[in-house]
PDB file of C-alpha atoms in Angstrom:
ATOM      1  CA  PRO A   1     -74.180 177.428  68.036  1.00 52.00           C
ATOM      2  CA  VAL A   2     -75.003 179.192  71.260  1.00 55.00           C
ATOM      3  CA  THR A   3     -78.025 181.484  71.025  1.00 55.00           C
ATOM      4  CA  GLN A   4     -78.095 184.877  72.669  1.00 55.00           C
ATOM      5  CA  GLU A   5     -80.565 183.865  75.407  1.00 56.00           C
ATOM      6  CA  VAL A   6     -78.551 180.765  76.347  1.00 54.00           C
ATOM      7  CA  ALA A   7     -75.276 182.692  76.262  1.00 54.00           C
ATOM      8  CA  GLY A   8     -76.654 185.083  78.869  1.00 56.00           C
ATOM      9  CA  SER A   9     -77.015 182.346  81.466  1.00 62.00           C
ATOM     10  CA  SER A  10     -74.304 182.134  84.073  1.00 73.00           C
ATOM     11  CA  PRO A  11     -72.766 178.648  83.484  1.00 77.00           C
ATOM     12  CA  VAL A  12     -72.700 179.038  79.697  1.00 72.00           C
ATOM     13  CA  ARG A  13     -71.278 182.562  79.948  1.00 74.00           C
ATOM     14  CA  SER A  14     -68.608 181.308  82.356  1.00 79.00           C
ATOM     15  CA  ALA A  15     -67.657 178.512  79.939  1.00 80.00           C
ATOM     16  CA  ILE A  16     -67.403 180.945  77.018  1.00 78.00           C
ATOM     17  CA  ILE A  17     -65.221 183.290  79.052  1.00 80.00           C
ATOM     18  CA  MET A  18     -62.974 180.404  80.136  1.00 84.00           C
ATOM     19  CA  LEU A  19     -62.580 179.136  76.552  1.00 84.00           C
ATOM     20  CA  ASN A  20     -61.721 182.648  75.359  1.00 84.00           C
ATOM     21  CA  PHE A  21     -59.165 182.960  78.149  1.00 87.00           C
ATOM     22  CA  LEU A  22     -57.573 179.604  77.266  1.00 89.00           C
ATOM     23  CA  SER A  23     -57.420 180.527  73.578  1.00 87.00           C
ATOM     24  CA  THR A  24     -55.841 183.875  74.431  1.00 89.00           C
ATOM     25  CA  LEU A  25     -53.322 182.140  76.674  1.00 92.00           C
ATOM     26  CA  ILE A  26     -52.381 179.629  73.954  1.00 91.00           C
ATOM     27  CA  PHE A  27     -52.001 182.332  71.304  1.00 91.00           C
ATOM     28  CA  SER A  28     -49.824 184.335  73.714  1.00 92.00           C
ATOM     29  CA  PHE A  29     -47.641 181.317  74.556  1.00 93.00           C
ATOM     30  CA  GLN A  30     -47.238 180.598  70.870  1.00 93.00           C
ATOM     31  CA  LEU A  31     -46.091 184.162  70.151  1.00 93.00           C
ATOM     32  CA  GLY A  32     -43.761 184.042  73.147  1.00 93.00           C
ATOM     33  CA  ILE A  33     -42.149 180.796  71.961  1.00 93.00           C
ATOM     34  CA  ILE A  34     -41.626 182.200  68.463  1.00 92.00           C
ATOM     35  CA  PHE A  35     -40.065 185.441  69.690  1.00 92.00           C
ATOM     36  CA  TYR A  36     -37.928 183.555  72.221  1.00 90.00           C
ATOM     37  CA  GLN A  37     -36.586 181.293  69.458  1.00 87.00           C
ATOM     38  CA  VAL A  38     -35.738 184.300  67.283  1.00 86.00           C
ATOM     39  CA  LEU A  39     -33.925 185.979  70.181  1.00 87.00           C
ATOM     40  CA  ILE A  40     -31.962 182.831  71.042  1.00 83.00           C
ATOM     41  CA  PHE A  41     -30.754 182.457  67.468  1.00 79.00           C
ATOM     42  CA  SER A  42     -29.876 186.125  67.020  1.00 79.00           C
ATOM     43  CA  PHE A  43     -27.844 186.241  70.252  1.00 80.00           C
ATOM     44  CA  HIS A  44     -26.228 182.885  69.535  1.00 74.00           C
ATOM     45  CA  LEU A  45     -25.174 183.962  66.041  1.00 72.00           C
ATOM     46  CA  ARG A  46     -23.745 187.186  67.430  1.00 76.00           C
ATOM     47  CA  ASP A  47     -21.636 185.365  70.034  1.00 76.00           C
ATOM     48  CA  HIS A  48     -20.755 182.206  68.050  1.00 71.00           C
ATOM     49  CA  PRO A  49     -20.511 182.886  64.315  1.00 68.00           C
ATOM     50  CA  SER A  50     -19.143 179.415  63.411  1.00 69.00           C
ATOM     51  CA  ILE A  51     -21.477 177.113  61.512  1.00 65.00           C
ATOM     52  CA  ALA A  52     -20.716 174.082  63.720  1.00 65.00           C
ATOM     53  CA  ASP A  53     -22.015 175.858  66.826  1.00 65.00           C
ATOM     54  CA  PHE A  54     -25.082 176.963  64.925  1.00 68.00           C
ATOM     55  CA  ARG A  55     -25.864 173.440  63.700  1.00 70.00           C
ATOM     56  CA  ALA A  56     -25.513 172.037  67.222  1.00 71.00           C
ATOM     57  CA  LEU A  57     -27.948 174.611  68.586  1.00 72.00           C
ATOM     58  CA  ALA A  58     -30.347 174.208  65.657  1.00 73.00           C
ATOM     59  CA  ASN A  59     -30.512 170.419  65.974  1.00 74.00           C
ATOM     60  CA  LYS A  60     -31.482 170.659  69.639  1.00 77.00           C
ATOM     61  CA  SER A  61     -33.782 173.629  69.597  1.00 83.00           C
ATOM     62  CA  PHE A  62     -35.767 173.298  66.366  1.00 84.00           C
ATOM     63  CA  THR A  63     -37.247 169.968  67.416  1.00 85.00           C
ATOM     64  CA  LEU A  64     -38.323 171.438  70.751  1.00 88.00           C
ATOM     65  CA  PHE A  65     -39.531 174.626  69.064  1.00 90.00           C
ATOM     66  CA  PHE A  66     -41.837 172.916  66.580  1.00 90.00           C
ATOM     67  CA  GLY A  67     -42.813 170.288  69.172  1.00 91.00           C
ATOM     68  CA  TYR A  68     -44.046 172.978  71.560  1.00 92.00           C
ATOM     69  CA  LEU A  69     -45.874 174.722  68.737  1.00 92.00           C
ATOM     70  CA  LEU A  70     -47.512 171.438  67.716  1.00 93.00           C
ATOM     71  CA  VAL A  71     -48.731 170.745  71.260  1.00 94.00           C
ATOM     72  CA  LEU A  72     -50.099 174.280  71.592  1.00 93.00           C
ATOM     73  CA  ASN A  73     -51.854 174.028  68.240  1.00 92.00           C
ATOM     74  CA  ILE A  74     -53.413 170.674  69.167  1.00 93.00           C
ATOM     75  CA  LEU A  75     -54.816 172.317  72.300  1.00 91.00           C
ATOM     76  CA  LEU A  76     -55.974 175.300  70.267  1.00 89.00           C
ATOM     77  CA  LEU A  77     -57.690 173.026  67.759  1.00 88.00           C
ATOM     78  CA  LEU A  78     -59.488 171.122  70.520  1.00 89.00           C
ATOM     79  CA  ILE A  79     -60.585 174.342  72.222  1.00 87.00           C
ATOM     80  CA  SER A  80     -61.734 175.835  68.921  1.00 84.00           C
ATOM     81  CA  PHE A  81     -64.170 172.937  68.436  1.00 84.00           C
ATOM     82  CA  LEU A  82     -65.908 174.003  71.655  1.00 82.00           C
ATOM     83  CA  GLN A  83     -66.243 177.627  70.589  1.00 75.00           C
ATOM     84  CA  GLN A  84     -68.771 179.196  68.286  1.00 70.00           C
ATOM     85  CA  SER A  85     -66.340 180.992  65.969  1.00 72.00           C
ATOM     86  CA  TYR A  86     -65.684 179.218  62.683  1.00 80.00           C
ATOM     87  CA  PHE A  87     -62.755 181.560  62.155  1.00 79.00           C
ATOM     88  CA  LEU A  88     -60.985 180.030  65.155  1.00 80.00           C
ATOM     89  CA  HIS A  89     -61.730 176.535  63.767  1.00 84.00           C
ATOM     90  CA  TYR A  90     -59.970 177.528  60.560  1.00 86.00           C
ATOM     91  CA  ILE A  91     -56.992 179.090  62.352  1.00 84.00           C
ATOM     92  CA  GLY A  92     -56.659 176.073  64.648  1.00 85.00           C
ATOM     93  CA  LEU A  93     -56.779 173.515  61.856  1.00 90.00           C
ATOM     94  CA  ILE A  94     -54.411 175.321  59.485  1.00 92.00           C
ATOM     95  CA  ALA A  95     -51.988 176.170  62.313  1.00 91.00           C
ATOM     96  CA  PHE A  96     -51.974 172.510  63.410  1.00 93.00           C
ATOM     97  CA  VAL A  97     -51.115 171.406  59.863  1.00 94.00           C
ATOM     98  CA  HIS A  98     -48.350 174.021  59.647  1.00 94.00           C
ATOM     99  CA  ALA A  99     -46.852 173.018  63.012  1.00 93.00           C
ATOM    100  CA  LEU A 100     -46.927 169.346  62.032  1.00 94.00           C
ATOM    101  CA  LEU A 101     -45.205 170.157  58.740  1.00 95.00           C
ATOM    102  CA  GLY A 102     -42.585 172.148  60.642  1.00 91.00           C
ATOM    103  CA  LEU A 103     -41.889 169.210  62.921  1.00 91.00           C
ATOM    104  CA  VAL A 104     -41.511 166.921  59.890  1.00 92.00           C
ATOM    105  CA  LEU A 105     -39.117 169.391  58.228  1.00 91.00           C
ATOM    106  CA  VAL A 106     -36.602 169.343  61.102  1.00 88.00           C
ATOM    107  CA  PRO A 107     -35.136 165.871  60.343  1.00 88.00           C
ATOM    108  CA  LEU A 108     -35.229 166.648  56.616  1.00 89.00           C
ATOM    109  CA  MET A 109     -33.199 169.825  57.139  1.00 86.00           C
ATOM    110  CA  LYS A 110     -30.711 167.908  59.289  1.00 84.00           C
ATOM    111  CA  PHE A 111     -30.415 165.219  56.598  1.00 87.00           C
ATOM    112  CA  PHE A 112     -29.884 167.775  53.831  1.00 85.00           C
ATOM    113  CA  SER A 113     -27.332 169.791  55.812  1.00 79.00           C
ATOM    114  CA  ASN A 114     -25.284 166.671  56.652  1.00 79.00           C
ATOM    115  CA  ARG A 115     -25.193 165.613  52.977  1.00 83.00           C
ATOM    116  CA  ASP A 116     -24.246 169.072  51.661  1.00 79.00           C
ATOM    117  CA  MET A 117     -27.414 169.350  49.601  1.00 84.00           C
ATOM    118  CA  GLY A 118     -27.582 173.139  49.604  1.00 82.00           C
ATOM    119  CA  LYS A 119     -30.616 173.753  47.419  1.00 89.00           C
ATOM    120  CA  ALA A 120     -32.817 171.228  49.213  1.00 88.00           C
ATOM    121  CA  PHE A 121     -31.709 172.565  52.600  1.00 85.00           C
ATOM    122  CA  SER A 122     -32.411 176.142  51.503  1.00 87.00           C
ATOM    123  CA  PHE A 123     -35.877 175.177  50.296  1.00 91.00           C
ATOM    124  CA  CYS A 124     -36.693 173.393  53.572  1.00 89.00           C
ATOM    125  CA  HIS A 125     -35.314 176.331  55.530  1.00 87.00           C
ATOM    126  CA  MET A 126     -37.477 178.791  53.603  1.00 92.00           C
ATOM    127  CA  VAL A 127     -40.544 176.605  54.205  1.00 93.00           C
ATOM    128  CA  SER A 128     -39.766 176.494  57.940  1.00 90.00           C
ATOM    129  CA  LEU A 129     -39.407 180.290  57.975  1.00 91.00           C
ATOM    130  CA  TYR A 130     -42.761 180.576  56.214  1.00 95.00           C
ATOM    131  CA  ILE A 131     -44.317 178.224  58.789  1.00 94.00           C
ATOM    132  CA  THR A 132     -42.909 180.237  61.674  1.00 92.00           C
ATOM    133  CA  LEU A 133     -44.095 183.500  60.124  1.00 94.00           C
ATOM    134  CA  TYR A 134     -47.541 182.034  59.447  1.00 94.00           C
ATOM    135  CA  LEU A 135     -47.869 180.767  63.022  1.00 93.00           C
ATOM    136  CA  ALA A 136     -46.849 184.168  64.408  1.00 94.00           C
ATOM    137  CA  ILE A 137     -49.281 186.070  62.185  1.00 94.00           C
ATOM    138  CA  SER A 138     -52.127 183.618  62.840  1.00 91.00           C
ATOM    139  CA  SER A 139     -51.525 183.983  66.585  1.00 91.00           C
ATOM    140  CA  MET A 140     -51.722 187.757  66.299  1.00 92.00           C
ATOM    141  CA  VAL A 141     -54.892 187.543  64.200  1.00 90.00           C
ATOM    142  CA  GLY A 142     -56.401 185.028  66.632  1.00 86.00           C
ATOM    143  CA  LEU A 143     -55.636 187.303  69.587  1.00 88.00           C
ATOM    144  CA  TYR A 144     -57.172 190.239  67.760  1.00 88.00           C
ATOM    145  CA  GLN A 145     -60.239 188.167  66.889  1.00 83.00           C
ATOM    146  CA  ILE A 146     -60.761 187.041  70.483  1.00 82.00           C
ATOM    147  CA  LEU A 147     -59.964 190.293  72.235  1.00 82.00           C
ATOM    148  CA  PHE A 148     -61.729 192.785  69.966  1.00 82.00           C
ATOM    149  CA  HIS A 149     -64.314 191.083  67.768  1.00 68.00           C
ATOM    150  CA  LEU A 150     -65.739 188.087  69.585  1.00 54.00           C
ATOM    151  CA  ASN A 151     -68.206 190.025  71.704  1.00 52.00           C
ATOM    152  CA  ALA A 152     -69.095 192.538  68.996  1.00 44.00           C
TER     153      ALA A 152
END
């Protein structure tokens, strides 16, 4: 942990500010990716209501979506180990596990949808929605923690 007298020195203060900026940037990118994915799917469903078009888009974009979230959460986890907030350690670790689970669920959902296993696909889909919602809420909480409570 960084003590108050060490944190007041210029190089340490600069490092803390840079780590806070990087964490804020990662949380913001994560929220942007989630909202972008929601917008893509809502506009695509409005223009192309057939299920074949939806499956083609979902197969391409969900892997990229959860892959980007996994990379961002790996960076967030590594940055959180350099910071003094245990809350950010917790958010980084749990968000990494959720993003990894989301990436694992994509091939499972594709397998279940190709085999017409409706209940298993619905369960996997609900878990992926939970993961996306959790990642969005944890990003908002992480931004709030960094921007309003870290220096308090």
